[in-house]
PDB file of C-alpha atoms and ligand atoms in Angstrom:
ATOM      1  CA  UNK Z 185     -16.542 -15.600 -86.969  1.00 95.00           C
ATOM      2  CA  UNK Z 186     -18.216 -12.400 -85.944  1.00 97.00           C
ATOM      3  CA  UNK Z 187     -15.914  -9.551 -84.101  1.00 98.00           C
ATOM      4  CA  UNK Z 188     -15.046  -9.953 -80.673  1.00 98.00           C
ATOM      5  CA  UNK Z 189     -14.408  -7.542 -77.850  1.00 99.00           C
ATOM      6  CA  UNK Z 190     -10.695  -6.439 -76.813  1.00 99.00           C
ATOM      7  CA  UNK Z 191     -11.704  -7.161 -73.476  1.00 98.00           C
ATOM      8  CA  UNK Z 192     -12.085 -10.819 -74.692  1.00 98.00           C
ATOM      9  CA  UNK Z 193      -8.840 -11.183 -76.138  1.00 98.00           C
ATOM     10  CA  UNK Z 194      -7.366  -9.259 -73.224  1.00 98.00           C
ATOM     11  CA  UNK Z 195      -8.561 -11.667 -70.750  1.00 98.00           C
ATOM     12  CA  UNK Z 196      -7.019 -14.452 -72.700  1.00 98.00           C
ATOM     13  CA  UNK Z 197      -3.573 -12.633 -72.801  1.00 99.00           C
ATOM     14  CA  UNK Z 198      -3.801 -11.968 -69.115  1.00 98.00           C
ATOM     15  CA  UNK Z 199      -4.263 -15.758 -68.408  1.00 98.00           C
ATOM     16  CA  UNK Z 200      -1.652 -16.751 -71.039  1.00 98.00           C
ATOM     17  CA  UNK Z 201       1.079 -14.003 -70.152  1.00 98.00           C
ATOM     18  CA  UNK Z 202       1.400 -12.897 -73.862  1.00 99.00           C
ATOM     19  CA  UNK Z 203       0.610  -9.599 -76.100  1.00 99.00           C
ATOM     20  CA  UNK Z 204      -1.833  -9.410 -78.634  1.00 99.00           C
ATOM     21  CA  UNK Z 205      -0.731  -7.449 -81.876  1.00 99.00           C
ATOM     22  CA  UNK Z 206      -2.727  -4.545 -82.972  1.00 99.00           C
ATOM     23  CA  UNK Z 207      -2.095  -3.367 -86.521  1.00 99.00           C
ATOM     24  CA  UNK Z 208      -3.374  -0.406 -88.458  1.00 98.00           C
ATOM     25  CA  UNK Z 209      -5.211  -0.683 -91.568  1.00 98.00           C
ATOM     26  CA  UNK Z 210      -6.333   1.775 -94.080  1.00 98.00           C
ATOM     27  CA  UNK Z 211      -6.877  -0.167 -97.196  1.00 98.00           C
ATOM     28  CA  UNK Z 212      -8.296  -3.578 -98.358  1.00 98.00           C
ATOM     29  CA  UNK Z 213      -4.694  -5.127 -99.018  1.00 98.00           C
ATOM     30  CA  UNK Z 214      -3.558  -3.974 -95.391  1.00 99.00           C
ATOM     31  CA  UNK Z 215      -6.976  -5.694 -93.968  1.00 98.00           C
ATOM     32  CA  UNK Z 216      -5.976  -8.639 -96.131  1.00 98.00           C
ATOM     33  CA  UNK Z 217      -2.572  -8.840 -94.873  1.00 98.00           C
ATOM     34  CA  UNK Z 218      -3.661  -8.370 -91.321  1.00 99.00           C
ATOM     35  CA  UNK Z 219      -6.184 -11.334 -91.676  1.00 98.00           C
ATOM     36  CA  UNK Z 220      -4.109 -13.749 -93.540  1.00 98.00           C
ATOM     37  CA  UNK Z 221      -1.200 -13.406 -91.220  1.00 99.00           C
ATOM     38  CA  UNK Z 222      -3.637 -13.817 -88.066  1.00 98.00           C
ATOM     39  CA  UNK Z 223      -4.953 -17.071 -90.105  1.00 98.00           C
ATOM     40  CA  UNK Z 224      -1.567 -18.577 -90.716  1.00 98.00           C
ATOM     41  CA  UNK Z 225      -0.383 -17.993 -87.406  1.00 98.00           C
ATOM     42  CA  UNK Z 226      -3.546 -19.095 -85.471  1.00 98.00           C
ATOM     43  CA  UNK Z 227      -3.498 -15.728 -83.687  1.00 99.00           C
ATOM     44  CA  UNK Z 228      -6.044 -13.555 -82.063  1.00 99.00           C
ATOM     45  CA  UNK Z 229      -5.804 -10.338 -83.776  1.00 99.00           C
ATOM     46  CA  UNK Z 230      -6.610  -6.520 -83.512  1.00 99.00           C
ATOM     47  CA  UNK Z 231      -7.243  -4.453 -86.563  1.00 98.00           C
ATOM     48  CA  UNK Z 232      -7.143  -0.977 -85.590  1.00 98.00           C
ATOM     49  CA  UNK Z 233      -8.169   2.275 -87.698  1.00 98.00           C
ATOM     50  CA  UNK Z 234      -7.228   5.549 -86.562  1.00 98.00           C
ATOM     51  CA  UNK Z 235      -9.000   9.030 -87.520  1.00 97.00           C
ATOM     52  CA  UNK Z 236      -6.525   9.217 -90.526  1.00 98.00           C
ATOM     53  CA  UNK Z 237      -7.628   5.845 -91.803  1.00 98.00           C
ATOM     54  CA  UNK Z 238     -11.516   6.728 -91.219  1.00 98.00           C
ATOM     55  CA  UNK Z 239     -10.771   9.917 -93.125  1.00 98.00           C
ATOM     56  CA  UNK Z 240      -9.019   8.310 -96.146  1.00 98.00           C
ATOM     57  CA  UNK Z 241     -11.136   4.825 -96.351  1.00 98.00           C
ATOM     58  CA  UNK Z 242     -14.438   5.845 -95.090  1.00 98.00           C
ATOM     59  CA  UNK Z 243     -16.072   4.789 -91.923  1.00 98.00           C
ATOM     60  CA  UNK Z 244     -18.368   1.677 -93.593  1.00 98.00           C
ATOM     61  CA  UNK Z 245     -15.639   0.674 -96.131  1.00 98.00           C
ATOM     62  CA  UNK Z 246     -13.589   0.011 -92.764  1.00 98.00           C
ATOM     63  CA  UNK Z 247     -16.367  -1.924 -90.933  1.00 98.00           C
ATOM     64  CA  UNK Z 248     -17.505  -3.795 -93.836  1.00 98.00           C
ATOM     65  CA  UNK Z 249     -13.965  -4.956 -94.999  1.00 98.00           C
ATOM     66  CA  UNK Z 250     -13.019  -5.912 -91.606  1.00 98.00           C
ATOM     67  CA  UNK Z 251     -16.584  -7.775 -90.832  1.00 98.00           C
ATOM     68  CA  UNK Z 252     -15.932  -9.529 -94.113  1.00 98.00           C
ATOM     69  CA  UNK Z 253     -12.502 -10.453 -93.311  1.00 98.00           C
ATOM     70  CA  UNK Z 254     -13.358 -11.792 -89.568  1.00 98.00           C
ATOM     71  CA  UNK Z 255     -16.353 -13.653 -91.241  1.00 97.00           C
ATOM     72  CA  UNK Z 256     -13.937 -15.248 -93.193  1.00 97.00           C
ATOM     73  CA  UNK Z 257     -11.697 -16.607 -90.590  1.00 97.00           C
ATOM     74  CA  UNK Z 258     -12.044 -18.543 -87.165  1.00 97.00           C
ATOM     75  CA  UNK Z 259      -9.611 -16.795 -85.448  1.00 98.00           C
ATOM     76  CA  UNK Z 260     -10.843 -13.887 -83.059  1.00 98.00           C
ATOM     77  CA  UNK Z 261     -10.736 -10.401 -84.670  1.00 99.00           C
ATOM     78  CA  UNK Z 262     -11.312  -7.022 -82.904  1.00 99.00           C
ATOM     79  CA  UNK Z 263     -12.196  -3.915 -84.847  1.00 99.00           C
ATOM     80  CA  UNK Z 264     -10.695  -1.096 -82.791  1.00 98.00           C
ATOM     81  CA  UNK Z 265     -10.689   2.845 -83.207  1.00 98.00           C
ATOM     82  CA  UNK Z 266      -6.996   4.158 -82.988  1.00 98.00           C
ATOM     83  CA  UNK Z 267      -6.556   7.618 -80.948  1.00 98.00           C
ATOM     84  CA  UNK Z 268     -10.071   8.689 -80.976  1.00 98.00           C
ATOM     85  CA  UNK Z 269      -9.641  12.023 -79.549  1.00 98.00           C
ATOM     86  CA  UNK Z 270     -13.024  13.514 -80.703  1.00 98.00           C
ATOM     87  CA  UNK Z 271     -15.897  11.977 -78.469  1.00 98.00           C
ATOM     88  CA  UNK Z 272     -18.403  12.165 -81.547  1.00 98.00           C
ATOM     89  CA  UNK Z 273     -16.466  10.449 -83.472  1.00 98.00           C
ATOM     90  CA  UNK Z 274     -15.900   7.488 -80.912  1.00 98.00           C
ATOM     91  CA  UNK Z 275     -19.749   7.218 -80.730  1.00 98.00           C
ATOM     92  CA  UNK Z 276     -19.968   7.014 -84.708  1.00 98.00           C
ATOM     93  CA  UNK Z 277     -17.640   4.165 -84.570  1.00 98.00           C
ATOM     94  CA  UNK Z 278     -19.341   2.343 -82.053  1.00 98.00           C
ATOM     95  CA  UNK Z 279     -22.507   2.758 -83.839  1.00 98.00           C
ATOM     96  CA  UNK Z 280     -20.679   1.645 -87.018  1.00 98.00           C
ATOM     97  CA  UNK Z 281     -20.030  -1.637 -85.430  1.00 98.00           C
ATOM     98  CA  UNK Z 282     -16.257  -1.200 -83.940  1.00 99.00           C
ATOM     99  CA  UNK Z 283     -15.928  -3.949 -81.377  1.00 99.00           C
ATOM    100  CA  UNK Z 284     -13.337  -1.773 -79.357  1.00 99.00           C
ATOM    101  CA  UNK Z 285     -12.292   2.000 -79.086  1.00 99.00           C
ATOM    102  CA  UNK Z 286      -9.806   4.228 -78.204  1.00 98.00           C
ATOM    103  CA  UNK Z 287     -10.831   7.424 -76.419  1.00 98.00           C
ATOM    104  CA  UNK Z 288      -7.190   9.425 -76.339  1.00 98.00           C
ATOM    105  CA  UNK Z 289      -7.567  12.427 -73.518  1.00 98.00           C
ATOM    106  CA  UNK Z 290      -3.929  12.476 -73.170  1.00 96.00           C
ATOM    107  CA  UNK Z 291      -3.629  16.189 -74.221  1.00 94.00           C
ATOM    108  CA  UNK Z 292      -6.759  17.125 -71.747  1.00 97.00           C
ATOM    109  CA  UNK Z 293      -6.420  18.060 -68.112  1.00 97.00           C
ATOM    110  CA  UNK Z 294      -6.299  14.550 -65.994  1.00 97.00           C
ATOM    111  CA  UNK Z 295      -9.902  15.560 -64.774  1.00 98.00           C
ATOM    112  CA  UNK Z 296     -11.312  16.247 -68.218  1.00 98.00           C
ATOM    113  CA  UNK Z 297      -9.287  13.128 -69.601  1.00 98.00           C
ATOM    114  CA  UNK Z 298     -11.026  10.821 -66.662  1.00 98.00           C
ATOM    115  CA  UNK Z 299     -14.262  12.520 -67.160  1.00 98.00           C
ATOM    116  CA  UNK Z 300     -14.984  11.929 -71.014  1.00 98.00           C
ATOM    117  CA  UNK Z 301     -12.746   8.418 -70.795  1.00 99.00           C
ATOM    118  CA  UNK Z 302     -15.557   7.388 -67.859  1.00 98.00           C
ATOM    119  CA  UNK Z 303     -18.888   8.433 -70.038  1.00 98.00           C
ATOM    120  CA  UNK Z 304     -17.175   6.390 -73.152  1.00 99.00           C
ATOM    121  CA  UNK Z 305     -16.924   3.625 -70.753  1.00 99.00           C
ATOM    122  CA  UNK Z 306     -20.327   3.994 -69.681  1.00 98.00           C
ATOM    123  CA  UNK Z 307     -21.729   4.021 -73.078  1.00 98.00           C
ATOM    124  CA  UNK Z 308     -19.398   0.905 -74.023  1.00 98.00           C
ATOM    125  CA  UNK Z 309     -20.228  -1.188 -71.556  1.00 98.00           C
ATOM    126  CA  UNK Z 310     -23.982  -0.576 -72.377  1.00 98.00           C
ATOM    127  CA  UNK Z 311     -23.449  -1.327 -76.032  1.00 98.00           C
ATOM    128  CA  UNK Z 312     -21.086  -4.103 -75.855  1.00 98.00           C
ATOM    129  CA  UNK Z 313     -17.869  -2.083 -76.799  1.00 99.00           C
ATOM    130  CA  UNK Z 314     -14.382  -2.190 -75.066  1.00 99.00           C
ATOM    131  CA  UNK Z 315     -12.632   0.907 -74.260  1.00 99.00           C
ATOM    132  CA  UNK Z 316      -8.980   1.838 -74.030  1.00 99.00           C
ATOM    133  CA  UNK Z 317      -7.945   4.838 -72.353  1.00 98.00           C
ATOM    134  CA  UNK Z 318      -4.355   6.960 -72.676  1.00 98.00           C
ATOM    135  CA  UNK Z 319      -2.547   8.734 -69.762  1.00 98.00           C
ATOM    136  CA  UNK Z 320       0.589  10.397 -70.370  1.00 97.00           C
ATOM    137  CA  UNK Z 321       1.742  11.944 -73.820  1.00 93.00           C
ATOM    138  CA  UNK Z 322       3.346   9.331 -76.290  1.00 92.00           C
ATOM    139  CA  UNK Z 323       5.609  11.597 -78.125  1.00 83.00           C
ATOM    140  CA  UNK Z 324       6.125  11.511 -82.015  1.00 85.00           C
ATOM    141  CA  UNK Z 325       9.898  10.690 -83.158  1.00 76.00           C
ATOM    142  CA  UNK Z 326       9.646  13.580 -85.139  1.00 66.00           C
ATOM    143  CA  UNK Z 327       9.463  15.893 -82.088  1.00 68.00           C
ATOM    144  CA  UNK Z 328      12.556  16.979 -81.405  1.00 69.00           C
ATOM    145  CA  UNK Z 329      12.661  16.907 -77.496  1.00 69.00           C
ATOM    146  CA  UNK Z 330      15.514  16.170 -74.843  1.00 70.00           C
ATOM    147  CA  UNK Z 331      15.370  13.078 -72.691  1.00 67.00           C
ATOM    148  CA  UNK Z 332      14.521  15.052 -69.416  1.00 72.00           C
ATOM    149  CA  UNK Z 333      11.592  16.840 -71.353  1.00 74.00           C
ATOM    150  CA  UNK Z 334      10.484  13.604 -72.540  1.00 77.00           C
ATOM    151  CA  UNK Z 335      10.199  12.090 -69.014  1.00 79.00           C
ATOM    152  CA  UNK Z 336       7.672  14.959 -68.015  1.00 83.00           C
ATOM    153  CA  UNK Z 337       5.200  13.561 -70.307  1.00 92.00           C
ATOM    154  CA  UNK Z 338       5.682   9.956 -69.017  1.00 96.00           C
ATOM    155  CA  UNK Z 339       2.498   8.225 -67.223  1.00 98.00           C
ATOM    156  CA  UNK Z 340       2.455   8.962 -63.538  1.00 98.00           C
ATOM    157  CA  UNK Z 341       1.921   5.547 -61.577  1.00 98.00           C
ATOM    158  CA  UNK Z 342      -0.304   7.307 -58.951  1.00 98.00           C
ATOM    159  CA  UNK Z 343      -2.219   9.215 -61.404  1.00 98.00           C
ATOM    160  CA  UNK Z 344      -2.521   5.959 -63.230  1.00 98.00           C
ATOM    161  CA  UNK Z 345      -3.908   4.211 -60.427  1.00 98.00           C
ATOM    162  CA  UNK Z 346      -6.627   6.960 -59.916  1.00 98.00           C
ATOM    163  CA  UNK Z 347      -7.390   6.861 -63.619  1.00 98.00           C
ATOM    164  CA  UNK Z 348      -7.848   3.270 -63.856  1.00 98.00           C
ATOM    165  CA  UNK Z 349     -10.198   3.178 -60.812  1.00 98.00           C
ATOM    166  CA  UNK Z 350     -12.458   5.968 -61.949  1.00 98.00           C
ATOM    167  CA  UNK Z 351     -12.696   5.111 -65.594  1.00 98.00           C
ATOM    168  CA  UNK Z 352     -12.712   1.415 -65.621  1.00 98.00           C
ATOM    169  CA  UNK Z 353     -10.816   1.204 -68.601  1.00 98.00           C
ATOM    170  CA  UNK Z 354     -10.497  -2.446 -70.448  1.00 98.00           C
ATOM    171  CA  UNK Z 355      -6.548  -1.186 -71.429  1.00 99.00           C
ATOM    172  CA  UNK Z 356      -4.531   1.648 -70.528  1.00 98.00           C
ATOM    173  CA  UNK Z 357      -1.903   3.099 -72.937  1.00 98.00           C
ATOM    174  CA  UNK Z 358       1.013   4.861 -71.348  1.00 98.00           C
ATOM    175  CA  UNK Z 359       4.102   6.681 -71.940  1.00 98.00           C
ATOM    176  CA  UNK Z 360       7.269   5.274 -70.979  1.00 98.00           C
ATOM    177  CA  UNK Z 361       9.782   6.188 -73.924  1.00 96.00           C
ATOM    178  CA  UNK Z 362       8.351   4.895 -76.873  1.00 97.00           C
ATOM    179  CA  UNK Z 363       6.805   6.941 -79.764  1.00 96.00           C
ATOM    180  CA  UNK Z 364       5.316   7.107 -83.074  1.00 97.00           C
ATOM    181  CA  UNK Z 365       7.169   6.831 -86.331  1.00 96.00           C
ATOM    182  CA  UNK Z 366      10.618   5.581 -86.864  1.00 96.00           C
ATOM    183  CA  UNK Z 367      13.377   5.992 -84.244  1.00 95.00           C
ATOM    184  CA  UNK Z 368      16.438   7.734 -84.996  1.00 91.00           C
ATOM    185  CA  UNK Z 369      18.405   5.789 -82.043  1.00 93.00           C
ATOM    186  CA  UNK Z 370      17.508   2.986 -79.703  1.00 94.00           C
ATOM    187  CA  UNK Z 371      14.871   3.802 -77.719  1.00 95.00           C
ATOM    188  CA  UNK Z 372      15.122   4.169 -73.893  1.00 95.00           C
ATOM    189  CA  UNK Z 373      12.230   2.495 -71.977  1.00 97.00           C
ATOM    190  CA  UNK Z 374      11.396   3.106 -68.703  1.00 98.00           C
ATOM    191  CA  UNK Z 375      10.753  -0.658 -67.571  1.00 98.00           C
ATOM    192  CA  UNK Z 376      10.448   0.533 -63.612  1.00 98.00           C
ATOM    193  CA  UNK Z 377       8.080   2.722 -64.254  1.00 98.00           C
ATOM    194  CA  UNK Z 378       5.850   0.215 -66.632  1.00 98.00           C
ATOM    195  CA  UNK Z 379       6.194  -2.441 -63.635  1.00 98.00           C
ATOM    196  CA  UNK Z 380       5.003   0.327 -61.152  1.00 98.00           C
ATOM    197  CA  UNK Z 381       1.872   1.340 -63.242  1.00 98.00           C
ATOM    198  CA  UNK Z 382       1.080  -2.593 -63.641  1.00 98.00           C
ATOM    199  CA  UNK Z 383       1.462  -3.060 -59.912  1.00 98.00           C
ATOM    200  CA  UNK Z 384      -0.945  -0.088 -58.816  1.00 98.00           C
ATOM    201  CA  UNK Z 385      -3.423  -0.661 -61.781  1.00 98.00           C
ATOM    202  CA  UNK Z 386      -3.364  -4.147 -62.369  1.00 98.00           C
ATOM    203  CA  UNK Z 387      -4.728  -2.930 -65.774  1.00 98.00           C
ATOM    204  CA  UNK Z 388      -3.729  -4.614 -69.435  1.00 99.00           C
ATOM    205  CA  UNK Z 389      -1.314  -2.069 -70.385  1.00 99.00           C
ATOM    206  CA  UNK Z 390      -1.015  -1.039 -74.202  1.00 98.00           C
ATOM    207  CA  UNK Z 391       2.604  -0.034 -75.845  1.00 98.00           C
ATOM    208  CA  UNK Z 392       1.662   2.429 -78.566  1.00 98.00           C
ATOM    209  CA  UNK Z 393       4.845   3.281 -80.794  1.00 98.00           C
ATOM    210  CA  UNK Z 394       6.116  -0.234 -81.178  1.00 98.00           C
ATOM    211  CA  UNK Z 395       7.610  -0.392 -84.385  1.00 98.00           C
ATOM    212  CA  UNK Z 396      11.869  -0.329 -84.306  1.00 98.00           C
ATOM    213  CA  UNK Z 397      11.671  -1.318 -80.304  1.00 98.00           C
ATOM    214  CA  UNK Z 398      14.204  -4.209 -80.167  1.00 98.00           C
ATOM    215  CA  UNK Z 399      12.681  -7.345 -79.638  1.00 98.00           C
ATOM    216  CA  UNK Z 400      14.039  -8.207 -76.197  1.00 98.00           C
ATOM    217  CA  UNK Z 401      12.505  -4.848 -74.754  1.00 98.00           C
ATOM    218  CA  UNK Z 402       9.396  -5.929 -76.118  1.00 98.00           C
ATOM    219  CA  UNK Z 403       9.814  -9.247 -74.110  1.00 98.00           C
ATOM    220  CA  UNK Z 404      10.831  -7.264 -71.274  1.00 98.00           C
ATOM    221  CA  UNK Z 405       7.830  -5.301 -71.527  1.00 98.00           C
ATOM    222  CA  UNK Z 406       5.754  -8.273 -71.948  1.00 99.00           C
ATOM    223  CA  UNK Z 407       6.802  -9.694 -68.629  1.00 98.00           C
ATOM    224  CA  UNK Z 408       5.721  -6.404 -66.872  1.00 98.00           C
ATOM    225  CA  UNK Z 409       2.139  -6.393 -68.453  1.00 98.00           C
ATOM    226  CA  UNK Z 410       2.067  -5.069 -71.704  1.00 99.00           C
ATOM    227  CA  UNK Z 411      -0.581  -6.945 -73.161  1.00 99.00           C
ATOM    228  CA  UNK Z 412      -1.605  -5.054 -76.534  1.00 99.00           C
ATOM    229  CA  UNK Z 413       1.248  -3.791 -78.847  1.00 99.00           C
ATOM    230  CA  UNK Z 414       0.435  -1.208 -81.302  1.00 98.00           C
ATOM    231  CA  UNK Z 415       2.419  -1.305 -84.953  1.00 98.00           C
ATOM    232  CA  UNK Z 416       1.940   0.967 -87.795  1.00 98.00           C
ATOM    233  CA  UNK Z 417       5.248   2.127 -89.004  1.00 98.00           C
ATOM    234  CA  UNK Z 418       6.974  -1.084 -89.644  1.00 98.00           C
ATOM    235  CA  UNK Z 419       3.869  -2.194 -91.527  1.00 98.00           C
ATOM    236  CA  UNK Z 420       3.899   0.859 -93.859  1.00 98.00           C
ATOM    237  CA  UNK Z 421       7.645   0.505 -94.391  1.00 98.00           C
ATOM    238  CA  UNK Z 422       7.251  -3.230 -95.709  1.00 98.00           C
ATOM    239  CA  UNK Z 423       4.180  -2.115 -97.845  1.00 98.00           C
ATOM    240  CA  UNK Z 424       5.946   0.792 -99.692  1.00 98.00           C
ATOM    241  CA  UNK Z 425       9.180  -0.649-100.223  1.00 98.00           C
ATOM    242  CA  UNK Z 426       7.861  -3.687-101.709  1.00 98.00           C
ATOM    243  CA  UNK Z 427       5.905  -1.223-104.190  1.00 98.00           C
ATOM    244  CA  UNK Z 428       9.322   0.996-104.899  1.00 98.00           C
ATOM    245  CA  UNK Z 429      10.811  -2.295-105.702  1.00 98.00           C
ATOM    246  CA  UNK Z 430       7.731  -3.544-107.809  1.00 98.00           C
ATOM    247  CA  UNK Z 431       7.973  -0.167-109.860  1.00 98.00           C
ATOM    248  CA  UNK Z 432      11.657   0.008-110.206  1.00 98.00           C
ATOM    249  CA  UNK Z 433      11.924  -3.404-111.458  1.00 98.00           C
ATOM    250  CA  UNK Z 434       8.723  -3.070-113.911  1.00 98.00           C
ATOM    251  CA  UNK Z 435       8.439   0.403-114.809  1.00 98.00           C
ATOM    252  CA  UNK Z 436       6.298  -0.313-117.759  1.00 98.00           C
ATOM    253  CA  UNK Z 437       3.439  -2.013-115.861  1.00 98.00           C
ATOM    254  CA  UNK Z 438       0.214  -0.392-115.260  1.00 98.00           C
ATOM    255  CA  UNK Z 439      -1.614  -3.058-113.368  1.00 98.00           C
ATOM    256  CA  UNK Z 440      -2.270  -1.929-109.979  1.00 98.00           C
ATOM    257  CA  UNK Z 441      -2.454  -5.806-108.454  1.00 98.00           C
ATOM    258  CA  UNK Z 442       1.018  -6.299-109.861  1.00 98.00           C
ATOM    259  CA  UNK Z 443       2.343  -3.491-107.392  1.00 98.00           C
ATOM    260  CA  UNK Z 444      -0.332  -3.974-104.200  1.00 98.00           C
ATOM    261  CA  UNK Z 445      -0.344  -7.859-104.393  1.00 98.00           C
ATOM    262  CA  UNK Z 446       3.871  -8.152-103.416  1.00 98.00           C
ATOM    263  CA  UNK Z 447       3.196  -5.446-100.924  1.00 98.00           C
ATOM    264  CA  UNK Z 448       0.206  -7.315 -99.097  1.00 99.00           C
ATOM    265  CA  UNK Z 449       2.668 -10.352 -99.307  1.00 98.00           C
ATOM    266  CA  UNK Z 450       5.645  -8.399 -97.635  1.00 99.00           C
ATOM    267  CA  UNK Z 451       3.474  -6.744 -95.126  1.00 99.00           C
ATOM    268  CA  UNK Z 452       1.648 -10.037 -94.056  1.00 99.00           C
ATOM    269  CA  UNK Z 453       5.445 -11.569 -93.299  1.00 98.00           C
ATOM    270  CA  UNK Z 454       6.351  -8.698 -90.913  1.00 99.00           C
ATOM    271  CA  UNK Z 455       2.857  -9.093 -89.093  1.00 99.00           C
ATOM    272  CA  UNK Z 456       3.637 -12.782 -88.546  1.00 99.00           C
ATOM    273  CA  UNK Z 457       7.068 -12.218 -87.308  1.00 98.00           C
ATOM    274  CA  UNK Z 458       5.376  -9.558 -84.741  1.00 99.00           C
ATOM    275  CA  UNK Z 459       2.777 -12.301 -83.943  1.00 99.00           C
ATOM    276  CA  UNK Z 460       5.238 -14.934 -83.262  1.00 98.00           C
ATOM    277  CA  UNK Z 461       7.474 -12.243 -81.155  1.00 99.00           C
ATOM    278  CA  UNK Z 462       4.406 -10.892 -79.200  1.00 99.00           C
ATOM    279  CA  UNK Z 463       3.591 -14.838 -78.040  1.00 99.00           C
ATOM    280  CA  UNK Z 464      -0.323 -14.483 -79.387  1.00 98.00           C
ATOM    281  CA  UNK Z 465       0.624 -16.787 -82.504  1.00 98.00           C
ATOM    282  CA  UNK Z 466      -0.813 -20.268 -81.836  1.00 98.00           C
ATOM    283  CA  UNK Z 467      -3.204 -18.909 -79.169  1.00 98.00           C
ATOM    284  CA  UNK Z 468      -6.552 -18.980 -81.358  1.00 98.00           C
TER     285      UNK Z 468
HETATM  286  O1  G3H O 286      -0.742   6.410 -83.847  1.00 68.57           O
HETATM  287  C1  G3H O 286      -0.686   6.624 -84.982  1.00 68.57           C
HETATM  288  C2  G3H O 286      -0.954   5.428 -86.328  1.00 68.57           C
HETATM  289  O2  G3H O 286       0.264   5.217 -86.593  1.00 68.57           O
HETATM  290  C3  G3H O 286      -1.945   5.924 -87.197  1.00 68.57           C
HETATM  291  O3  G3H O 286      -1.291   7.090 -87.768  1.00 68.57           O
HETATM  292  O4  G3H O 286      -3.068   8.922 -87.786  1.00 68.57           O
HETATM  293  O5  G3H O 286      -1.382   8.554 -89.755  1.00 68.57           O
HETATM  294  O6  G3H O 286      -3.238   6.920 -89.621  1.00 68.57           O
HETATM  295  P1  G3H O 286      -1.980   7.812 -88.965  1.00 68.57           P
HETATM  296  P1  13P O 287       4.240   2.971 -84.741  1.00 68.57           P
HETATM  297  O1  13P O 287       3.730   3.677 -86.188  1.00 68.57           O
HETATM  298  O2  13P O 287       5.432   3.607 -84.265  1.00 68.57           O
HETATM  299  O3  13P O 287       4.430   1.638 -84.814  1.00 68.57           O
HETATM  300  O4  13P O 287       2.782   3.410 -83.850  1.00 68.57           O
HETATM  301  C1  13P O 287       1.533   2.632 -83.769  1.00 68.57           C
HETATM  302  C2  13P O 287       0.755   3.200 -82.881  1.00 68.57           C
HETATM  303  O5  13P O 287       1.097   3.378 -81.978  1.00 68.57           O
HETATM  304  C3  13P O 287      -0.537   3.203 -83.255  1.00 68.57           C
HETATM  305  O6  13P O 287      -1.499   3.966 -82.341  1.00 68.57           O
HETATM  306 ZN1   ZN O 288      -0.472   4.925 -80.948  1.00 68.57          ZN
END
């Protein structure tokens, strides 16, 4: 199939009451692991590339690999820019063939975030590309900040209503206590805040930093309007640990395929488990 938009897969997720997994890709083996998992689970899938992934692999390589994978499967595939912070980079991704982009203006003052996000949405609508916005600041697990300091960064529900009304985003990333990277303890998620944001905005909500969030909290999030779930760290861990095992067990091996192949398989397994947890398995 050709790539589909985020809007299209989220419309189906809204009707079905499930969330679609968004998995970060940086190289061919990761793209293949994501595609194979989606095909095996009959799941719609969002394959996302960060600015770091684009710097690493190259914009055209990412688009070509993902389009090749999508054409080789009959499940819906979205190619999404993850955390685009630069307006011009977002434009380059649209032109290169991404079917969805995130403009992350969460570090900007609210008015500026809304103004640029609205502009991205206008352009996206004109060319058939979906847009995710972000309001509130999603911390990194390495950021050494207290719980009360974290709450200051959480998304304000009334601001979220204004943000969604004025920008028209297809999906809204919010800060309710998740963080990027491995958690040190159990994350404390603010579910009443999530429910309030959903109630006031009616938007499809995105959970970032979902690696390491307990399964029951993922389900509680989906019950309250989470429709896109971003996973990177859990995939990185599965991939690199499998490589480490291969290299430790076969120190004389010099064939990269013997290291990367098992890493690809380990990652595919984790993605398939996530798809079943999110409820998107069997929905394609
Ligand atoms: O949210 C961040 C993603 O895990 C991407 O990370 O910028 O290192 O590619 P990255
Ligand atoms: P994790 O790496 O914590 O899973 O977060 C992924 C993410 O939010 C990508 O935008
Ligand atoms: Zn993120």
